[in-house]
Tab-separated table of C-alpha atoms and ligand atoms in Angstrom:
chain	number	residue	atom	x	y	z
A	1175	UNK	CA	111.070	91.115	141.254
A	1176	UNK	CA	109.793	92.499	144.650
A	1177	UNK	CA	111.685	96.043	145.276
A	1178	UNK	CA	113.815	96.243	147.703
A	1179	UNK	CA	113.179	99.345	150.473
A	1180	UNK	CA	115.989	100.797	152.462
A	1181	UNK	CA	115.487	103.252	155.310
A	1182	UNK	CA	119.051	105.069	155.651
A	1183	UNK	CA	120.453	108.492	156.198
A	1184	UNK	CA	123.382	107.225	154.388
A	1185	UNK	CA	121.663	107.702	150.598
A	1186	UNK	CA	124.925	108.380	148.803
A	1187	UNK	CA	126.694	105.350	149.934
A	1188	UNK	CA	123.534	103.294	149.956
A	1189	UNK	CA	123.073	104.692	145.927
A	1190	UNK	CA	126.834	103.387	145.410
A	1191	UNK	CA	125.976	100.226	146.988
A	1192	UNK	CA	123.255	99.589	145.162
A	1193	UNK	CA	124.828	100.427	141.738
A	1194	UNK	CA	127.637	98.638	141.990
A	1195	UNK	CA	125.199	95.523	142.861
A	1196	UNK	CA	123.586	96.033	139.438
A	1197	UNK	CA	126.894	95.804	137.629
A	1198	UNK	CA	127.978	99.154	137.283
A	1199	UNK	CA	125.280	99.982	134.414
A	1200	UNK	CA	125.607	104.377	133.008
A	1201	UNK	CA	123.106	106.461	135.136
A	1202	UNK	CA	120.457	109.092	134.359
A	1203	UNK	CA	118.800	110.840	137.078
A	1204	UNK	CA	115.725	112.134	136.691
A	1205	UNK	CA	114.659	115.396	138.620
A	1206	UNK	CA	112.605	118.372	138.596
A	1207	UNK	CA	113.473	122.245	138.552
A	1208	UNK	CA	113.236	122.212	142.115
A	1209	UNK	CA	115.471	118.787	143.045
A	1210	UNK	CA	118.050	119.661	140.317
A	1211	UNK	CA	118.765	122.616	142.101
A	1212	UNK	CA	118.166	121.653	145.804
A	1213	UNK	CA	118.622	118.097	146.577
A	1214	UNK	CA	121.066	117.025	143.004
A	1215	UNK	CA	123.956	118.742	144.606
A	1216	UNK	CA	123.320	117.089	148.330
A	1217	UNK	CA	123.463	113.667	146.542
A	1218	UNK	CA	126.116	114.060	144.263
A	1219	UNK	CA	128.564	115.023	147.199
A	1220	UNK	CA	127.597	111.906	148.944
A	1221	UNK	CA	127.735	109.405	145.983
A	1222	UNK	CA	129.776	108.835	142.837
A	1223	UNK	CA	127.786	107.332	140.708
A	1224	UNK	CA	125.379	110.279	141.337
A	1225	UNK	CA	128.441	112.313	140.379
A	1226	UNK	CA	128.898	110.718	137.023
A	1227	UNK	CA	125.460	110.557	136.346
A	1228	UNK	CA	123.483	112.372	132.851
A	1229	UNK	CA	121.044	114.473	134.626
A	1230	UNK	CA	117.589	114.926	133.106
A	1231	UNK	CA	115.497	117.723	134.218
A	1232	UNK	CA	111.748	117.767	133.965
A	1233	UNK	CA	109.538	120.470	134.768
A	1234	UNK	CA	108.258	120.534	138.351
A	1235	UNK	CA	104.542	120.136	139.401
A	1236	UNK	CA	101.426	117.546	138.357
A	1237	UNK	CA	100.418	119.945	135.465
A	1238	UNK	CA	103.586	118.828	133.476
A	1239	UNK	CA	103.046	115.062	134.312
A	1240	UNK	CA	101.821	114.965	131.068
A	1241	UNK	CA	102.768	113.455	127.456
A	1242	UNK	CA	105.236	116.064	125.950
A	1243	UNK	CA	107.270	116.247	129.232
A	1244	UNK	CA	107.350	112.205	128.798
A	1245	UNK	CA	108.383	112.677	124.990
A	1246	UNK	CA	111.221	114.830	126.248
A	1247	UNK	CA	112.657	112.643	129.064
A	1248	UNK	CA	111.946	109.513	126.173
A	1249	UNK	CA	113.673	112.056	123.838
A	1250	UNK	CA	116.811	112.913	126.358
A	1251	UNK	CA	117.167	109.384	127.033
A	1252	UNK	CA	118.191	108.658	123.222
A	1253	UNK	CA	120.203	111.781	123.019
A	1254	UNK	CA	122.397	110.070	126.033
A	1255	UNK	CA	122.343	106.438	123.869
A	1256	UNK	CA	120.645	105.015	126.664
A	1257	UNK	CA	120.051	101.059	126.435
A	1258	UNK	CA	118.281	98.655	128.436
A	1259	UNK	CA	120.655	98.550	131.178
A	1260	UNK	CA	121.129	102.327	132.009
A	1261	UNK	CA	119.590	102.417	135.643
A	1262	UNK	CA	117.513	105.516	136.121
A	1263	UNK	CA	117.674	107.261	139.313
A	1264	UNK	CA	113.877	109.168	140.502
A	1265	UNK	CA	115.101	112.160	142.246
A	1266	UNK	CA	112.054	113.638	143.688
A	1267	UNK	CA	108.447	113.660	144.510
A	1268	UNK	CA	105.413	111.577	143.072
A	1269	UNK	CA	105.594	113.109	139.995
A	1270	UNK	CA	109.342	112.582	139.470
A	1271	UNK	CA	108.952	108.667	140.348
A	1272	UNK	CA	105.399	107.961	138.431
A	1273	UNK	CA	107.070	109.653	135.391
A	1274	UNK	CA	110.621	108.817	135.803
A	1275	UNK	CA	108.796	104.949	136.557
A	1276	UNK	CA	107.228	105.198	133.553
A	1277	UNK	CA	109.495	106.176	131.329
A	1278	UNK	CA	111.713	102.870	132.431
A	1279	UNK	CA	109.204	100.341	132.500
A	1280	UNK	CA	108.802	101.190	128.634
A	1281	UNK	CA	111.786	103.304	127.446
A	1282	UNK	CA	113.886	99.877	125.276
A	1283	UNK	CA	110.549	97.826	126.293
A	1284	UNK	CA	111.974	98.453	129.806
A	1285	UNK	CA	114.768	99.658	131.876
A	1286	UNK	CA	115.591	99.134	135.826
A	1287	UNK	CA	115.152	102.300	138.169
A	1288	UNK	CA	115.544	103.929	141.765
A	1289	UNK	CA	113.334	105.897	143.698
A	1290	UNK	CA	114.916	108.449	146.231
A	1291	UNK	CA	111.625	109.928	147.152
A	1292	UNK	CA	112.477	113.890	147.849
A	1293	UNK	CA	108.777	114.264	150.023
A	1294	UNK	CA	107.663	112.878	153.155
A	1295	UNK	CA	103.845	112.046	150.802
A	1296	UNK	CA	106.327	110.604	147.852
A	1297	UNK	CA	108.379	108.068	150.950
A	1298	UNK	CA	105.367	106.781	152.422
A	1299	UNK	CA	103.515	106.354	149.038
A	1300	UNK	CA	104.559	107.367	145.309
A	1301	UNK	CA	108.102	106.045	145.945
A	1302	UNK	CA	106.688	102.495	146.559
A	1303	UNK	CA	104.365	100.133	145.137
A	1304	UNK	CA	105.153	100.569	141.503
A	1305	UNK	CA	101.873	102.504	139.859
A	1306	UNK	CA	103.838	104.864	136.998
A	1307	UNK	CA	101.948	106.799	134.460
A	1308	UNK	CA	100.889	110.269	133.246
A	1309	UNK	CA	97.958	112.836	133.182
A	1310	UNK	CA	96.161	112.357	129.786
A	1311	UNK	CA	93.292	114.456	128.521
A	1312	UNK	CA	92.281	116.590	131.639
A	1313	UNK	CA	92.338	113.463	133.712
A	1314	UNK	CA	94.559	112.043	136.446
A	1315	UNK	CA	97.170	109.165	135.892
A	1316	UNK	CA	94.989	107.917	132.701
A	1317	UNK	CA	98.053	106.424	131.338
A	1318	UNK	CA	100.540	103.953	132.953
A	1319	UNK	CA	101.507	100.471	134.078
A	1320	UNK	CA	102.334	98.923	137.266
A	1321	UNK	CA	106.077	98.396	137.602
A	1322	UNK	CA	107.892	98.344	140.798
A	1323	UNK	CA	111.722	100.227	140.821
A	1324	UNK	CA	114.505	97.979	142.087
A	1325	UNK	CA	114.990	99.560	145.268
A	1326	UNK	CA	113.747	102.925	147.021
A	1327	UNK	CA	116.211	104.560	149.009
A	1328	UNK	CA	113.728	106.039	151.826
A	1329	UNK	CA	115.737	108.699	154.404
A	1330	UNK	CA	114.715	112.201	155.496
A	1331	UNK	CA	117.766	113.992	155.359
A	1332	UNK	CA	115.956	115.936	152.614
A	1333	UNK	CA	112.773	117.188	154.629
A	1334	UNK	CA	114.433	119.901	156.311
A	1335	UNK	CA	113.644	122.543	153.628
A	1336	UNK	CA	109.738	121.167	153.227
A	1337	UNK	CA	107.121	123.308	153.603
A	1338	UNK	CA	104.738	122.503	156.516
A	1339	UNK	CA	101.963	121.254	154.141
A	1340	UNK	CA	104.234	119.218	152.754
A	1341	UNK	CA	105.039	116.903	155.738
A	1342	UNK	CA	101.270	117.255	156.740
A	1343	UNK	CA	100.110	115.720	153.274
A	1344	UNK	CA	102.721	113.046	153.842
A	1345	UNK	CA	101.605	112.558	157.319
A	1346	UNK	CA	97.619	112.054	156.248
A	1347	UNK	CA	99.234	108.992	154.495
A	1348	UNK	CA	100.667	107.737	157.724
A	1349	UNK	CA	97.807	108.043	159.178
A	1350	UNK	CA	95.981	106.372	156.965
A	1351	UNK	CA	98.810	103.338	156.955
A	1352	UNK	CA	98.254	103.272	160.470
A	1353	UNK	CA	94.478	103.078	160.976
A	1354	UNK	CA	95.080	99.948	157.977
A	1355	UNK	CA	97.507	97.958	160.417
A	1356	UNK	CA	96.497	98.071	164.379
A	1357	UNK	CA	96.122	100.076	167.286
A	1358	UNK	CA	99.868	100.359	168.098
A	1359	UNK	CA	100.912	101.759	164.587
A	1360	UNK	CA	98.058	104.166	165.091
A	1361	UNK	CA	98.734	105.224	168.466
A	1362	UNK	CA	102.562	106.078	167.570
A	1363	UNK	CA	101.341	108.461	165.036
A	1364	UNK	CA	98.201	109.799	167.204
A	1365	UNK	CA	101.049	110.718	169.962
A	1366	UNK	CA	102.968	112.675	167.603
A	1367	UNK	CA	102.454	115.875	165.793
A	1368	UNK	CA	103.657	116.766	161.990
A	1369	UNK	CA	103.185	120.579	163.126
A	1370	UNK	CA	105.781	122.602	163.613
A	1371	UNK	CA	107.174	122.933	166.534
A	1372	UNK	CA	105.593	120.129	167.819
A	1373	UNK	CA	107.233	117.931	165.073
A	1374	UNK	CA	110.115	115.488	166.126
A	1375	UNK	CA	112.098	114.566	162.892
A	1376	UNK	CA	114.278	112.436	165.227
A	1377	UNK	CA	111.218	110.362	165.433
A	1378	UNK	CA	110.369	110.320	161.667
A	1379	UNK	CA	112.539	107.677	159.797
A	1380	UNK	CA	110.911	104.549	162.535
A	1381	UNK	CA	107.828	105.830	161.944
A	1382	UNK	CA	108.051	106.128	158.003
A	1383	UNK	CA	109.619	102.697	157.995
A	1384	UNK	CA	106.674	100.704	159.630
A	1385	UNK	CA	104.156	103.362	157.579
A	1386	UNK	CA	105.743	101.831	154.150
A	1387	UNK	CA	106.113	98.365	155.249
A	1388	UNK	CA	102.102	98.504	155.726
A	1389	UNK	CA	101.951	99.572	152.221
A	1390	UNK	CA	104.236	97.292	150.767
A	1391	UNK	CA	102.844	93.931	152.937
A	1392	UNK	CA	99.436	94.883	150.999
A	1393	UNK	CA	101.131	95.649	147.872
A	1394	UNK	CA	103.065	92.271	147.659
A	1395	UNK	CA	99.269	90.337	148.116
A	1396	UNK	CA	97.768	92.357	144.982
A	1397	UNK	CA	100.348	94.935	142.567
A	1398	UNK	CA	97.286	95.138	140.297
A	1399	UNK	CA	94.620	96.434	142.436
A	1400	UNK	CA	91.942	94.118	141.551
A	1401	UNK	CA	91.275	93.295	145.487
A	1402	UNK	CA	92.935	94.201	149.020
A	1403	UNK	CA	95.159	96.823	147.713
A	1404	UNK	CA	91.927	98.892	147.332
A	1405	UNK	CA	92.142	99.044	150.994
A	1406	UNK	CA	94.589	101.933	150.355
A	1407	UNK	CA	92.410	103.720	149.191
A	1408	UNK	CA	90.642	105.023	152.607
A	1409	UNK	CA	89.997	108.459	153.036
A	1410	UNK	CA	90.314	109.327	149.313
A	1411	UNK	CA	86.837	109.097	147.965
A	1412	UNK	CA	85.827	111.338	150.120
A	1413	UNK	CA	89.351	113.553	150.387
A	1414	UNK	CA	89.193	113.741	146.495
A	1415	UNK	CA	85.811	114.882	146.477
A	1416	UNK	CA	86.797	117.846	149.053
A	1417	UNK	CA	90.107	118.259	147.185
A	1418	UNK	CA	87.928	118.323	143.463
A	1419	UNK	CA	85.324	120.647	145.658
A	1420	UNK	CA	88.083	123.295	146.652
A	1421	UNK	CA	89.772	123.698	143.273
A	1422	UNK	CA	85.810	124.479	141.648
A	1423	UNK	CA	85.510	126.693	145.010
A	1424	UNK	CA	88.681	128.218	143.493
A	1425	UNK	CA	89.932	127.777	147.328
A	1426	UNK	CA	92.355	124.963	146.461
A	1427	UNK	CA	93.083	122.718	149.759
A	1428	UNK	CA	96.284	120.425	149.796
A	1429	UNK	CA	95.600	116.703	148.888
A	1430	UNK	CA	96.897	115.426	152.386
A	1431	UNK	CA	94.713	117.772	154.197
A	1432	UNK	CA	91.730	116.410	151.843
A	1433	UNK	CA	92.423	112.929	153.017
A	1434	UNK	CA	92.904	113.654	156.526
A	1435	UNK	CA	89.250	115.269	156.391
A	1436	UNK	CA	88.284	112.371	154.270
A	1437	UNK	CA	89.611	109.928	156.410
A	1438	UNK	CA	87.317	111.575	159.373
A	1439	UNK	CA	84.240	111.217	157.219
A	1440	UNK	CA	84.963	107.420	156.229
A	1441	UNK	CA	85.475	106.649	159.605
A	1442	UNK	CA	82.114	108.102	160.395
A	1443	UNK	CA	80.727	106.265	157.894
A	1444	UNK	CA	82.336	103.076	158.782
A	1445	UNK	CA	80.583	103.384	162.581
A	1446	UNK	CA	77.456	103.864	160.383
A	1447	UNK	CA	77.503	100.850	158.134
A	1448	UNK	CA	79.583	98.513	159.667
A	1449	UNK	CA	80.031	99.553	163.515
A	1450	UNK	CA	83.691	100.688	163.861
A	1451	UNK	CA	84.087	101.700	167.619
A	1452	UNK	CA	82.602	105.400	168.428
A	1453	UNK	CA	85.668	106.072	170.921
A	1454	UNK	CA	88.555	105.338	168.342
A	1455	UNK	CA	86.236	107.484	165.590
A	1456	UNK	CA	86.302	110.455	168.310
A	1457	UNK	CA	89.733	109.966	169.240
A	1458	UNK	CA	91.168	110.444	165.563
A	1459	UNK	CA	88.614	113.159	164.733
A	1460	UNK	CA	89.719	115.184	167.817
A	1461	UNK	CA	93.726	114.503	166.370
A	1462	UNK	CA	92.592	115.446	162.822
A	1463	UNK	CA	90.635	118.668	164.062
A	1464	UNK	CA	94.005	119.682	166.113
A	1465	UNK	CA	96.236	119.281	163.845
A	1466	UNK	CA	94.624	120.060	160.582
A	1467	UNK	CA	91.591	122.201	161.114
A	1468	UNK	CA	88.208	121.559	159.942
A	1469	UNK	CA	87.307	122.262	156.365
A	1470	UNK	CA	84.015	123.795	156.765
A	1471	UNK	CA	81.056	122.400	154.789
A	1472	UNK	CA	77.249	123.312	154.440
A	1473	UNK	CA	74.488	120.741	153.898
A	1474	UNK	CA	74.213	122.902	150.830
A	1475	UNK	CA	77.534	121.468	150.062
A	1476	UNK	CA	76.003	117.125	150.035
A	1477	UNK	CA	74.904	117.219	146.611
A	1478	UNK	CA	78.008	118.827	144.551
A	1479	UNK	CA	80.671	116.309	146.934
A	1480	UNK	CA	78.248	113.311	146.157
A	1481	UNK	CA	78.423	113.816	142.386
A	1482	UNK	CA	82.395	114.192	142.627
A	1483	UNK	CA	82.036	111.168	144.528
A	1484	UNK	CA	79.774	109.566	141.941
A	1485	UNK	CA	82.968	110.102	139.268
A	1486	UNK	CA	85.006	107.850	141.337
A	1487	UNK	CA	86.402	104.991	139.053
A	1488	UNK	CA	85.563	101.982	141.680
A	1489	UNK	CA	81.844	102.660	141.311
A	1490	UNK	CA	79.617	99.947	139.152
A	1491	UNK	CA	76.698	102.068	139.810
A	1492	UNK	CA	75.532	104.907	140.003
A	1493	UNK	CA	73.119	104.328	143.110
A	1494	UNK	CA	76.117	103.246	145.159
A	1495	UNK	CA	79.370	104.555	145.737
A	1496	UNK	CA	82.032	102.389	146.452
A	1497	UNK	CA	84.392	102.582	149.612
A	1498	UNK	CA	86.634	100.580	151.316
A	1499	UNK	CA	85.777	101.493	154.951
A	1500	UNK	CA	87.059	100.082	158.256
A	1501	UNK	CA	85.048	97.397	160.898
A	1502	UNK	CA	88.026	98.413	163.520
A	1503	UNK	CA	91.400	99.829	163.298
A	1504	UNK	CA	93.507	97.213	161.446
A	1505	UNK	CA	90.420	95.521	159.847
A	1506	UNK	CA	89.929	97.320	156.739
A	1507	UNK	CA	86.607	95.936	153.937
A	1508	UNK	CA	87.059	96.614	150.382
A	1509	UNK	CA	84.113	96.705	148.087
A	1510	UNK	CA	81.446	98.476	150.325
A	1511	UNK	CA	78.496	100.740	149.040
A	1512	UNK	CA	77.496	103.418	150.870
A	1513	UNK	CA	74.073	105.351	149.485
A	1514	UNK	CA	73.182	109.128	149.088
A	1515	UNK	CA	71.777	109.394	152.481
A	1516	UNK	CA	74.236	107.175	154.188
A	1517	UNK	CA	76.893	110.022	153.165
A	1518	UNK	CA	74.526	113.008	153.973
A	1519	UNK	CA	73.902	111.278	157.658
A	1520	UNK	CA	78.004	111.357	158.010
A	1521	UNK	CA	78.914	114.042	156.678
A	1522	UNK	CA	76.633	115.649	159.298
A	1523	UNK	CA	78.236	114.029	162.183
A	1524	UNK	CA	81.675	114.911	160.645
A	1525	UNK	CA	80.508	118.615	161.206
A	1526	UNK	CA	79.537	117.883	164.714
A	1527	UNK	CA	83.247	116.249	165.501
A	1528	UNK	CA	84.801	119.197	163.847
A	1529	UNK	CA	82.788	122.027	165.265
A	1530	UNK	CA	81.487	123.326	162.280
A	1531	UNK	CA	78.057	124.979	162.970
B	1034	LIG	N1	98.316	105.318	146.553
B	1034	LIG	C1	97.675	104.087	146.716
B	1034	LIG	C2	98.350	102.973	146.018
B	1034	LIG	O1	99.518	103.063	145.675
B	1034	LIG	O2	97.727	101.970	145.780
């Protein structure tokens, strides 16, 4: 079943709605030590079936996206008798809905669930699209199945209190969404800012709409990832490298600030190898640079990001790494190998765009 997405302000009565749709089932929400004590109270106010609701609180943060924090929601869901049709609500970020997700598509063999992404990254991406899992052995989202929630309840009337980076991360995935789907979703983004004061919330929720229903118009061709929904993954073999980079640098950088950089970088490579127009490349570098800063690399620096970039799961060899790189905005190619010395060549020209000497 194809989840439903709903853009509203109005989450509690939207939550009701939807709940009394499904038949009325018992309710767990799932949320982390930070939701539970900031957003929880917003939502029950607004909705009853949030009010009568067994709460289930897991630790905050991608280091406890892991099995025994799994075990214990598993574990908390028995201690409530939960059956196949208890609904679970995801209060939260990514980590909230992949585990929360996970822990419904096999909790009974399966049970339905909500997202109400609590992030502006988790609205435009985790909330949507139905990848679940956990961390397993040192390694990222090793364990998990594909299985979309019912419904995600998408607003922003909980991104007042984010921190800056937050909405910037979030924003790099917008930005990505819009260099995917055509000039005009691009240029909307490119003529706002996500810094403060610059940012307009006002402007946010139509903006986040048409950034998710790119997502979710890919999604519906291919849930599995086994063809075009590799296209989302622009800007992250080369943002995961930098983000991998800056944690052994022991200089962590944010993950949406890694794929904005990264996203500069493919697009240099994509002029390279398949001739994506030199005046939209400079126009989103100069937006990128603006907004995010540069994050300053040596040539000293090629041979450490290419082996991170070797790592990269999509690769069937390790002569060629795998990208999915654009021809122009809106025309995105899966499946393309880049060499080496293709990478060196842009990553130079990505330190010329960004000023770095
Ligand atoms: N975050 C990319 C995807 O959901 O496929």
């Amino acid at each position: 079943m194809k989840e439903k997405l709903i853009f509203t302000n109005l989450v509690g009565e939207v939550v009701d709605g939807l709940v009394a749709e499904l038949g009325n089932p018992r309710v767990a929400i799932v949320a982390d030590t930070n939701t539970a004590q900031l957003v929880l109270p917003l939502l029950v106010n607004e909705s009853k079936a949030a009010a009568a609701a067994t709460v289930i609180t897991v630790k905050s943060g991608d280091v406890n996206k892991n099995i025994d924090t799994l075990s214990d929601l598993w574990k908390k869901l028995m201690d409530m008798e939960a059956t196949r049709n208890t609904l679970i609500i995801n209060l939260g970020g990514g980590v909230v809905s992949d585990m929360g997700g996970f822990a419904a598509a096999t909790f009974k063999r399966g049970m339905r669930c909500i997202n109400i992404p609590t992030t502006l990254l988790a609205a435009v991406d985790a909330s949507v699209g139905g990848k679940t899992g956990i961390n397993f052995n040192g390694l990222k989202n090793q364990i998990g199945v594909f299985s979309e929630p019912v419904a995600a309840v998408i607003s922003t009337i909980y991104f007042n209190t984010l921190p800056q980076q937050e909405i910037m991360s979030g924003y790099a995935e917008m930005l990505k969404h819009g260099l995917l789907e055509n000039p005009d979703t691009l240029g909307k983004l490119l003529a706002s800012s996500p810094v403060y004061p610059m940012f307009d919330a006002t402007r946010l929720l139509p903006l986040i709409e048409e950034s998710v229903l790119v997502k979710s118009r890919i999604v519906e061709k291919d849930i599995t990832e086994s063809g075009i929904r590799k296209a989302l993954n622009l800007g992250h073999t080369i943002g995961h490298a930098f983000e991998a980079y800056s944690y052994r640098r022991k200089s962590p950088i944010p993950h949406g600030y890694a794929v904005a950089w990264g996203l500069v970088v493919e697009l240099v490579l994509s002029h390279i190898i398949l001739g994506f127009p030199s005046d939209e490349l400079q126009r989103f570098a100069a937006y990128v640079l603006e907004n995010y800063g540069a994050y300053e690399i040596t040539c000293d620096d090629y041979p450490a990001l290419v082996a991170d970039m070797r790592q990269d799961k999509k690769n069937s060899s390790p002569d060629n790494i795998n990208f999915t790189l654009l021809e122009n905005v809106g025309v995105p190619r899966i499946n393309i190998n880049a060499t080496a010395e293709q990478i060196g060549g842009a990553l130079d020209i990505y330190r010329d765009l960004m000023h770095i000497a």
